[in-house]
Amino acid sequence: MEYKLRKAEPRDVPDILRLVKELAKYEEMEHQVTLTEKELLEDGFGDTPFYHCIITEIQGQNSSEDPKVVGFAMYYFTYDPWVGKQLYLEEFYVMDEYRGLGIGSGILRHLSNLAMKTRCTGMMFVVAENNEPSVQFYKRRGAEDLSQEEGWRLFRFDKDSLVKMAAPSEE
Amino acid sequence: MDFSIRAANLDDCKDIARMIMELAEYEKVSDHVKVTQKDLEQDGFSKNPFFHGIIAEVPEQHKTKEGHTKIGYALYFYSYSSWSGRAIYMEDLYVMPEFRGKGVGKALMSKVAQLGLAAGSHQLNFTVLDWNKPSVDFYLSQGCFDITTTMGYHCMRCEGEALKHLAQL
């Protein structure tokens, strides 16, 4: 079975959202996905993209069939003031029935190459600690768990708290 | 105490580099800092910046004994959540010790929140070291929550030899 890794195009947006929702379902969080196709299109393919995306598609059984999108990665560039540019892997997913074929490794290889070409000193991402298969997948490939090893905790302000913080002080 | 909050410019890189080092010393990892003033100038103030900065400044009469008027900073960049879309990430927040407890940290964070909302962000994310109790308490009092504890999210990094190896697999 042949698969092809390429940059996502605007026409891939429905597939990207489908895979985002599938991954959220796997993490039992599908109700948390509020992103729409419209936002994905504006935010990824406008003048200033907020994210970049690569997808893996496989050719159907017959050559007349459309290729099927079976995996993707969403990433953007971040900055660590101590060591410089980083490539941040926001989302990385291969459909269940297409795992074990090297598609995931192919995506990671492509992204690591890109990180090195763009002079990033590291590739960063977040994994849920109870997601054992993923934790092992990454640790086998040399990823360090900064939360465990250095004590970094990820904190978040949601929209309501953001609005409160942005309001002028009463003082 | 009078202070002003404004966007950082190229000339601020010397002070930002100084304060990055001070923050790293506070976090007990100053030997980890490899980025130089020149890197900051290139990476933050060229055509395609990788980060943006905000500076907190005091008037001349409040300058430190070394003569510094730039006494706090925040570094941020825009990020993206595959679940909720546009987001803003606050990479660094620092106020020099003698200027703490006067609302400078809150004002810097408020500015980051304003800029994030103006750009359509739905959330502000950042990391804190678990032993840094003053900072953890400060952030929790401002209404954020700890995703590492509540959702078990761990920050991971692949760098150096591991990154090179991944690129060749």
mmCIF file of C-alpha atoms in Angstrom:
data_model
loop_
_atom_site.group_PDB
_atom_site.id
_atom_site.type_symbol
_atom_site.label_atom_id
_atom_site.label_comp_id
_atom_site.label_asym_id
_atom_site.label_seq_id
_atom_site.Cartn_x
_atom_site.Cartn_y
_atom_site.Cartn_z
ATOM 1 C CA MET A 1 0.000 0.000 0.000
ATOM 2 C CA GLU A 2 1.411 3.324 -1.019
ATOM 3 C CA TYR A 3 1.102 6.362 1.086
ATOM 4 C CA LYS A 4 2.049 9.941 0.358
ATOM 5 C CA LEU A 5 3.007 12.666 2.814
ATOM 6 C CA ARG A 6 2.296 16.226 1.648
ATOM 7 C CA LYS A 7 1.541 19.736 2.830
ATOM 8 C CA ALA A 8 -2.141 20.257 3.622
ATOM 9 C CA GLU A 9 -4.161 22.426 1.247
ATOM 10 C CA PRO A 10 -7.425 24.343 1.839
ATOM 11 C CA ARG A 11 -9.406 21.427 0.359
ATOM 12 C CA ASP A 12 -8.077 19.174 3.172
ATOM 13 C CA VAL A 13 -9.786 21.195 5.925
ATOM 14 C CA PRO A 14 -12.813 18.855 6.261
ATOM 15 C CA ASP A 15 -10.470 15.859 6.650
ATOM 16 C CA ILE A 16 -8.303 17.737 9.165
ATOM 17 C CA LEU A 17 -11.353 18.471 11.321
ATOM 18 C CA ARG A 18 -12.550 14.873 10.978
ATOM 19 C CA LEU A 19 -9.185 13.579 12.240
ATOM 20 C CA VAL A 20 -9.034 16.195 15.053
ATOM 21 C CA LYS A 21 -12.425 14.914 16.258
ATOM 22 C CA GLU A 22 -11.344 11.270 15.934
ATOM 23 C CA LEU A 23 -8.269 11.923 18.075
ATOM 24 C CA ALA A 24 -10.338 13.848 20.638
ATOM 25 C CA LYS A 25 -12.727 10.860 20.770
ATOM 26 C CA TYR A 26 -9.723 8.535 21.381
ATOM 27 C CA GLU A 27 -8.759 10.829 24.309
ATOM 28 C CA GLU A 28 -12.437 10.829 25.448
ATOM 29 C CA MET A 29 -12.624 14.602 24.928
ATOM 30 C CA GLU A 30 -14.662 14.999 21.756
ATOM 31 C CA HIS A 31 -17.092 17.446 23.388
ATOM 32 C CA GLN A 32 -14.148 19.823 23.848
ATOM 33 C CA VAL A 33 -13.655 20.362 20.109
ATOM 34 C CA THR A 34 -15.288 23.687 19.249
ATOM 35 C CA LEU A 35 -13.099 24.469 16.234
ATOM 36 C CA THR A 36 -14.970 24.814 12.911
ATOM 37 C CA GLU A 37 -13.936 24.272 9.268
ATOM 38 C CA LYS A 38 -14.252 28.019 8.714
ATOM 39 C CA GLU A 39 -11.758 28.794 11.508
ATOM 40 C CA LEU A 40 -9.360 26.086 10.325
ATOM 41 C CA LEU A 41 -9.458 27.575 6.834
ATOM 42 C CA GLU A 42 -8.899 31.192 7.963
ATOM 43 C CA ASP A 43 -6.306 30.320 10.575
ATOM 44 C CA GLY A 44 -4.224 27.912 8.481
ATOM 45 C CA PHE A 45 -4.462 29.273 4.984
ATOM 46 C CA GLY A 46 -4.751 33.046 5.374
ATOM 47 C CA ASP A 47 -2.021 35.717 5.209
ATOM 48 C CA THR A 48 -0.599 34.878 8.649
ATOM 49 C CA PRO A 49 -1.091 31.199 9.377
ATOM 50 C CA PHE A 50 -1.440 30.260 13.054
ATOM 51 C CA TYR A 51 -0.572 26.651 12.242
ATOM 52 C CA HIS A 52 0.882 24.417 9.528
ATOM 53 C CA CYS A 53 -0.351 20.978 8.631
ATOM 54 C CA ILE A 54 0.980 17.915 6.818
ATOM 55 C CA ILE A 55 -1.208 15.002 5.867
ATOM 56 C CA THR A 56 -0.715 11.399 4.814
ATOM 57 C CA GLU A 57 -3.024 10.001 2.182
ATOM 58 C CA ILE A 58 -3.259 6.519 0.767
ATOM 59 C CA GLN A 59 -4.249 5.538 -2.716
ATOM 60 C CA GLY A 60 -7.456 3.524 -2.910
ATOM 61 C CA GLN A 61 -7.679 -0.062 -4.224
ATOM 62 C CA ASN A 62 -8.642 1.156 -7.690
ATOM 63 C CA SER A 63 -6.806 4.024 -9.325
ATOM 64 C CA SER A 64 -10.182 5.671 -9.985
ATOM 65 C CA GLU A 65 -10.839 5.997 -6.240
ATOM 66 C CA ASP A 66 -9.935 9.277 -4.502
ATOM 67 C CA PRO A 67 -6.964 9.049 -2.163
ATOM 68 C CA LYS A 68 -7.985 8.857 1.505
ATOM 69 C CA VAL A 69 -6.509 11.071 4.227
ATOM 70 C CA VAL A 70 -5.466 8.706 7.050
ATOM 71 C CA GLY A 71 -3.060 10.729 9.159
ATOM 72 C CA PHE A 72 -1.975 14.283 9.911
ATOM 73 C CA ALA A 73 0.212 16.504 12.019
ATOM 74 C CA MET A 74 -0.502 20.109 13.013
ATOM 75 C CA TYR A 75 2.482 22.205 14.118
ATOM 76 C CA TYR A 76 3.772 25.755 14.553
ATOM 77 C CA PHE A 77 6.987 27.473 15.609
ATOM 78 C CA THR A 78 7.568 28.621 19.177
ATOM 79 C CA TYR A 79 10.452 30.213 21.075
ATOM 80 C CA ASP A 80 12.411 29.234 24.148
ATOM 81 C CA PRO A 81 14.437 32.288 25.278
ATOM 82 C CA TRP A 82 17.138 29.934 26.610
ATOM 83 C CA VAL A 83 17.765 27.831 23.516
ATOM 84 C CA GLY A 84 15.868 29.512 20.681
ATOM 85 C CA LYS A 85 13.378 28.335 18.083
ATOM 86 C CA GLN A 86 11.347 25.193 18.669
ATOM 87 C CA LEU A 87 8.956 23.267 16.478
ATOM 88 C CA TYR A 88 5.781 22.657 18.466
ATOM 89 C CA LEU A 89 3.811 19.585 17.526
ATOM 90 C CA GLU A 90 0.215 20.449 18.427
ATOM 91 C CA GLU A 91 -1.536 17.391 17.017
ATOM 92 C CA PHE A 92 -0.348 14.105 15.567
ATOM 93 C CA TYR A 93 -2.700 11.268 14.613
ATOM 94 C CA VAL A 94 -2.920 8.205 12.384
ATOM 95 C CA MET A 95 -6.284 6.447 11.980
ATOM 96 C CA ASP A 96 -6.484 3.222 13.990
ATOM 97 C CA GLU A 97 -6.740 0.853 11.039
ATOM 98 C CA TYR A 98 -3.615 2.350 9.398
ATOM 99 C CA ARG A 99 -1.238 2.084 12.348
ATOM 100 C CA GLY A 100 1.848 -0.118 12.458
ATOM 101 C CA LEU A 101 2.703 0.712 8.831
ATOM 102 C CA GLY A 102 5.333 3.347 9.511
ATOM 103 C CA ILE A 103 3.042 6.290 8.717
ATOM 104 C CA GLY A 104 3.550 7.857 12.176
ATOM 105 C CA SER A 105 7.326 7.445 12.020
ATOM 106 C CA GLY A 106 7.294 8.960 8.530
ATOM 107 C CA ILE A 107 5.467 12.033 9.799
ATOM 108 C CA LEU A 108 7.869 12.423 12.741
ATOM 109 C CA ARG A 109 10.883 11.986 10.464
ATOM 110 C CA HIS A 110 9.573 14.697 8.142
ATOM 111 C CA LEU A 111 8.934 17.083 11.048
ATOM 112 C CA SER A 112 12.319 16.453 12.702
ATOM 113 C CA ASN A 113 14.006 17.175 9.376
ATOM 114 C CA LEU A 114 12.008 20.344 9.059
ATOM 115 C CA ALA A 115 12.951 21.334 12.625
ATOM 116 C CA MET A 116 16.630 20.892 11.833
ATOM 117 C CA LYS A 117 16.392 22.686 8.475
ATOM 118 C CA THR A 118 14.728 25.687 10.133
ATOM 119 C CA ARG A 119 17.390 25.698 12.880
ATOM 120 C CA CYS A 120 15.063 24.714 15.716
ATOM 121 C CA THR A 121 16.937 23.228 18.667
ATOM 122 C CA GLY A 122 14.061 20.987 19.675
ATOM 123 C CA MET A 123 10.622 19.639 18.914
ATOM 124 C CA MET A 124 8.080 20.030 21.730
ATOM 125 C CA PHE A 125 4.661 18.578 22.424
ATOM 126 C CA VAL A 126 2.300 17.544 25.200
ATOM 127 C CA VAL A 127 1.151 14.004 26.029
ATOM 128 C CA ALA A 128 -1.447 12.894 28.554
ATOM 129 C CA GLU A 129 0.309 10.752 31.176
ATOM 130 C CA ASN A 130 -2.392 8.058 31.028
ATOM 131 C CA ASN A 131 -1.874 7.658 27.273
ATOM 132 C CA GLU A 132 0.630 4.826 27.786
ATOM 133 C CA PRO A 133 1.043 3.795 24.103
ATOM 134 C CA SER A 134 1.883 7.379 23.095
ATOM 135 C CA VAL A 135 4.171 8.025 26.087
ATOM 136 C CA GLN A 136 6.146 4.876 25.237
ATOM 137 C CA PHE A 137 6.167 5.719 21.486
ATOM 138 C CA TYR A 138 7.826 9.075 22.232
ATOM 139 C CA LYS A 139 10.172 7.906 25.003
ATOM 140 C CA ARG A 140 11.470 5.104 22.723
ATOM 141 C CA ARG A 141 12.445 7.843 20.289
ATOM 142 C CA GLY A 142 14.379 9.821 22.891
ATOM 143 C CA ALA A 143 11.805 12.383 24.057
ATOM 144 C CA GLU A 144 12.288 13.758 27.568
ATOM 145 C CA ASP A 145 9.389 14.296 29.919
ATOM 146 C CA LEU A 146 10.073 17.866 31.124
ATOM 147 C CA SER A 147 7.122 17.779 33.539
ATOM 148 C CA GLN A 148 8.518 14.730 35.297
ATOM 149 C CA GLU A 149 12.238 15.540 35.039
ATOM 150 C CA GLU A 150 12.241 19.295 35.642
ATOM 151 C CA GLY A 151 8.869 19.945 37.303
ATOM 152 C CA TRP A 152 7.242 22.045 34.558
ATOM 153 C CA ARG A 153 3.477 22.288 34.892
ATOM 154 C CA LEU A 154 1.250 23.554 32.089
ATOM 155 C CA PHE A 155 -1.241 26.216 33.195
ATOM 156 C CA ARG A 156 -4.114 27.734 31.284
ATOM 157 C CA PHE A 157 -6.402 30.759 31.449
ATOM 158 C CA ASP A 158 -9.649 30.089 29.596
ATOM 159 C CA LYS A 159 -11.603 32.757 27.696
ATOM 160 C CA ASP A 160 -13.566 34.057 30.715
ATOM 161 C CA SER A 161 -10.456 34.438 32.859
ATOM 162 C CA LEU A 162 -8.644 36.064 29.915
ATOM 163 C CA VAL A 163 -11.393 38.681 29.602
ATOM 164 C CA LYS A 164 -11.218 39.416 33.356
ATOM 165 C CA MET A 165 -7.416 39.784 33.211
ATOM 166 C CA ALA A 166 -7.542 42.056 30.198
ATOM 167 C CA ALA A 167 -9.974 44.456 31.893
ATOM 168 C CA PRO A 168 -8.414 47.674 33.247
ATOM 169 C CA SER A 169 -7.578 47.545 36.960
ATOM 170 C CA GLU A 170 -9.955 49.167 39.447
ATOM 171 C CA GLU A 171 -6.991 50.677 41.352
ATOM 172 C CA MET B 1 4.836 53.487 42.212
ATOM 173 C CA ASP B 2 4.660 54.774 38.663
ATOM 174 C CA PHE B 3 5.426 52.356 35.856
ATOM 175 C CA SER B 4 4.556 51.992 32.186
ATOM 176 C CA ILE B 5 3.877 48.940 30.036
ATOM 177 C CA ARG B 6 4.752 49.024 26.334
ATOM 178 C CA ALA B 7 5.676 46.821 23.374
ATOM 179 C CA ALA B 8 9.354 45.856 23.277
ATOM 180 C CA ASN B 9 11.561 47.152 20.454
ATOM 181 C CA LEU B 10 15.009 46.242 19.110
ATOM 182 C CA ASP B 11 16.792 48.489 21.632
ATOM 183 C CA ASP B 12 15.246 46.563 24.523
ATOM 184 C CA CYS B 13 17.042 43.325 23.613
ATOM 185 C CA LYS B 14 20.036 44.127 25.853
ATOM 186 C CA ASP B 15 17.755 44.481 28.898
ATOM 187 C CA ILE B 16 15.615 41.491 27.867
ATOM 188 C CA ALA B 17 18.787 39.349 27.642
ATOM 189 C CA ARG B 18 19.836 40.612 31.098
ATOM 190 C CA MET B 19 16.442 39.802 32.632
ATOM 191 C CA ILE B 20 16.237 36.390 30.900
ATOM 192 C CA MET B 21 19.486 35.552 32.694
ATOM 193 C CA GLU B 22 18.095 36.879 36.015
ATOM 194 C CA LEU B 23 14.975 34.708 35.588
ATOM 195 C CA ALA B 24 17.111 31.660 34.734
ATOM 196 C CA GLU B 25 19.208 32.292 37.863
ATOM 197 C CA TYR B 26 15.995 32.454 39.949
ATOM 198 C CA GLU B 27 14.959 29.127 38.356
ATOM 199 C CA LYS B 28 18.439 27.770 39.192
ATOM 200 C CA VAL B 29 19.325 26.940 35.587
ATOM 201 C CA SER B 30 21.367 29.869 34.263
ATOM 202 C CA ASP B 31 23.824 27.471 32.573
ATOM 203 C CA HIS B 32 20.941 26.433 30.276
ATOM 204 C CA VAL B 33 20.784 29.875 28.635
ATOM 205 C CA LYS B 34 22.376 29.825 25.173
ATOM 206 C CA VAL B 35 20.381 32.590 23.478
ATOM 207 C CA THR B 36 22.310 35.886 23.109
ATOM 208 C CA GLN B 37 21.222 39.520 22.688
ATOM 209 C CA LYS B 38 21.951 39.147 18.955
ATOM 210 C CA ASP B 39 19.728 36.023 18.714
ATOM 211 C CA LEU B 40 16.886 37.938 20.381
ATOM 212 C CA GLU B 41 17.312 40.809 17.913
ATOM 213 C CA GLN B 42 17.186 38.453 14.929
ATOM 214 C CA ASP B 43 14.477 36.131 16.225
ATOM 215 C CA GLY B 44 12.159 38.770 17.680
ATOM 216 C CA PHE B 45 12.554 41.812 15.491
ATOM 217 C CA SER B 46 13.053 40.690 11.915
ATOM 218 C CA LYS B 47 10.386 40.303 9.225
ATOM 219 C CA ASN B 48 9.104 36.992 10.599
ATOM 220 C CA PRO B 49 9.371 37.212 14.408
ATOM 221 C CA PHE B 50 9.258 34.047 16.501
ATOM 222 C CA PHE B 51 8.205 35.931 19.618
ATOM 223 C CA HIS B 52 6.961 39.341 20.805
ATOM 224 C CA GLY B 53 7.914 41.226 23.945
ATOM 225 C CA ILE B 54 6.384 43.637 26.441
ATOM 226 C CA ILE B 55 8.505 45.788 28.752
ATOM 227 C CA ALA B 56 7.685 47.319 32.146
ATOM 228 C CA GLU B 57 9.594 50.541 32.709
ATOM 229 C CA VAL B 58 9.941 52.942 35.662
ATOM 230 C CA PRO B 59 10.829 56.658 35.502
ATOM 231 C CA GLU B 60 14.473 57.730 36.060
ATOM 232 C CA GLN B 61 13.942 58.563 39.747
ATOM 233 C CA HIS B 62 13.053 54.886 40.481
ATOM 234 C CA LYS B 63 15.913 53.295 38.536
ATOM 235 C CA THR B 64 17.929 50.473 40.174
ATOM 236 C CA LYS B 65 21.350 51.191 41.682
ATOM 237 C CA GLU B 66 22.893 49.763 38.473
ATOM 238 C CA GLY B 67 20.874 52.326 36.511
ATOM 239 C CA HIS B 68 18.176 50.103 35.008
ATOM 240 C CA THR B 69 14.734 51.554 34.261
ATOM 241 C CA LYS B 70 13.485 48.469 32.417
ATOM 242 C CA ILE B 71 12.424 46.321 35.374
ATOM 243 C CA GLY B 72 10.128 43.618 33.983
ATOM 244 C CA TYR B 73 9.170 41.869 30.768
ATOM 245 C CA ALA B 74 6.916 39.275 29.193
ATOM 246 C CA LEU B 75 7.637 37.243 26.054
ATOM 247 C CA TYR B 76 4.748 35.698 24.142
ATOM 248 C CA PHE B 77 3.803 34.234 20.767
ATOM 249 C CA TYR B 78 0.637 33.075 19.079
ATOM 250 C CA SER B 79 -0.147 29.392 19.154
ATOM 251 C CA TYR B 80 -3.030 27.121 18.160
ATOM 252 C CA SER B 81 -5.240 24.570 19.837
ATOM 253 C CA SER B 82 -6.600 21.852 17.573
ATOM 254 C CA TRP B 83 -9.710 21.827 19.796
ATOM 255 C CA SER B 84 -10.469 25.524 20.191
ATOM 256 C CA GLY B 85 -8.349 27.407 17.679
ATOM 257 C CA ARG B 86 -6.340 30.588 18.216
ATOM 258 C CA ALA B 87 -4.393 30.845 21.443
ATOM 259 C CA ILE B 88 -1.594 32.900 22.982
ATOM 260 C CA TYR B 89 1.381 31.450 24.811
ATOM 261 C CA MET B 90 3.219 33.425 27.490
ATOM 262 C CA GLU B 91 6.779 32.101 27.429
ATOM 263 C CA ASP B 92 8.341 34.328 30.120
ATOM 264 C CA LEU B 93 7.021 36.696 32.787
ATOM 265 C CA TYR B 94 9.525 38.401 35.073
ATOM 266 C CA VAL B 95 9.688 41.382 37.415
ATOM 267 C CA MET B 96 12.959 42.313 39.164
ATOM 268 C CA PRO B 97 12.737 41.399 42.897
ATOM 269 C CA GLU B 98 12.761 44.975 44.264
ATOM 270 C CA PHE B 99 9.764 45.908 42.066
ATOM 271 C CA ARG B 100 7.504 43.002 43.008
ATOM 272 C CA GLY B 101 4.228 43.327 44.889
ATOM 273 C CA LYS B 102 3.343 46.594 43.111
ATOM 274 C CA GLY B 103 1.082 45.274 40.349
ATOM 275 C CA VAL B 104 3.754 45.132 37.612
ATOM 276 C CA GLY B 105 3.345 41.364 37.005
ATOM 277 C CA LYS B 106 -0.437 41.701 36.848
ATOM 278 C CA ALA B 107 -0.119 44.625 34.416
ATOM 279 C CA LEU B 108 2.249 42.673 32.133
ATOM 280 C CA MET B 109 -0.106 39.668 32.132
ATOM 281 C CA SER B 110 -3.094 41.918 31.526
ATOM 282 C CA LYS B 111 -1.347 43.321 28.441
ATOM 283 C CA VAL B 112 -0.656 39.799 27.137
ATOM 284 C CA ALA B 113 -4.342 38.922 27.742
ATOM 285 C CA GLN B 114 -5.487 42.081 25.877
ATOM 286 C CA LEU B 115 -3.230 41.352 22.897
ATOM 287 C CA GLY B 116 -4.349 37.726 22.862
ATOM 288 C CA LEU B 117 -8.039 38.653 22.880
ATOM 289 C CA ALA B 118 -7.469 41.265 20.165
ATOM 290 C CA ALA B 119 -5.961 38.510 17.991
ATOM 291 C CA GLY B 120 -8.939 36.223 18.620
ATOM 292 C CA SER B 121 -7.347 33.931 21.213
ATOM 293 C CA HIS B 122 -9.545 31.614 23.263
ATOM 294 C CA GLN B 123 -6.924 30.722 25.862
ATOM 295 C CA LEU B 124 -3.580 31.790 27.348
ATOM 296 C CA ASN B 125 -1.136 28.993 28.136
ATOM 297 C CA PHE B 126 2.193 28.988 29.982
ATOM 298 C CA THR B 127 4.321 26.739 32.190
ATOM 299 C CA VAL B 128 5.476 27.150 35.791
ATOM 300 C CA LEU B 129 7.983 25.119 37.786
ATOM 301 C CA ASP B 130 6.186 23.096 40.434
ATOM 302 C CA TRP B 131 8.483 24.274 43.272
ATOM 303 C CA ASN B 132 7.987 27.956 42.390
ATOM 304 C CA LYS B 133 5.281 28.467 45.019
ATOM 305 C CA PRO B 134 5.079 32.303 44.845
ATOM 306 C CA SER B 135 4.434 32.097 41.097
ATOM 307 C CA VAL B 136 2.037 29.135 41.310
ATOM 308 C CA ASP B 137 0.035 30.988 44.011
ATOM 309 C CA PHE B 138 0.037 34.225 41.984
ATOM 310 C CA TYR B 139 -1.261 32.524 38.832
ATOM 311 C CA LEU B 140 -3.907 30.477 40.631
ATOM 312 C CA SER B 141 -5.157 33.673 42.326
ATOM 313 C CA GLN B 142 -5.626 35.190 38.850
ATOM 314 C CA GLY B 143 -8.035 32.422 37.838
ATOM 315 C CA CYS B 144 -6.029 29.914 35.814
ATOM 316 C CA PHE B 145 -5.917 26.164 36.252
ATOM 317 C CA ASP B 146 -3.130 23.587 36.279
ATOM 318 C CA ILE B 147 -3.628 21.268 33.281
ATOM 319 C CA THR B 148 -0.723 19.040 34.220
ATOM 320 C CA THR B 149 -2.470 18.142 37.480
ATOM 321 C CA THR B 150 -6.100 18.175 36.291
ATOM 322 C CA MET B 151 -5.619 16.529 32.883
ATOM 323 C CA GLY B 152 -2.270 14.802 33.290
ATOM 324 C CA TYR B 153 -0.666 16.708 30.415
ATOM 325 C CA HIS B 154 3.111 16.422 30.414
ATOM 326 C CA CYS B 155 5.410 18.751 28.436
ATOM 327 C CA MET B 156 7.788 16.730 26.283
ATOM 328 C CA ARG B 157 10.821 17.658 24.220
ATOM 329 C CA CYS B 158 12.971 15.920 21.634
ATOM 330 C CA GLU B 159 16.304 17.677 21.168
ATOM 331 C CA GLY B 160 19.980 17.205 20.287
ATOM 332 C CA GLU B 161 20.905 13.630 19.360
ATOM 333 C CA ALA B 162 17.325 12.372 19.762
ATOM 334 C CA LEU B 163 16.090 14.963 17.239
ATOM 335 C CA LYS B 164 18.897 14.111 14.781
ATOM 336 C CA HIS B 165 18.116 10.421 15.148
ATOM 337 C CA LEU B 166 14.375 10.962 14.526
ATOM 338 C CA ALA B 167 15.245 12.847 11.356
ATOM 339 C CA GLN B 168 17.080 9.820 10.009
ATOM 340 C CA LEU B 169 14.752 6.951 10.970
#
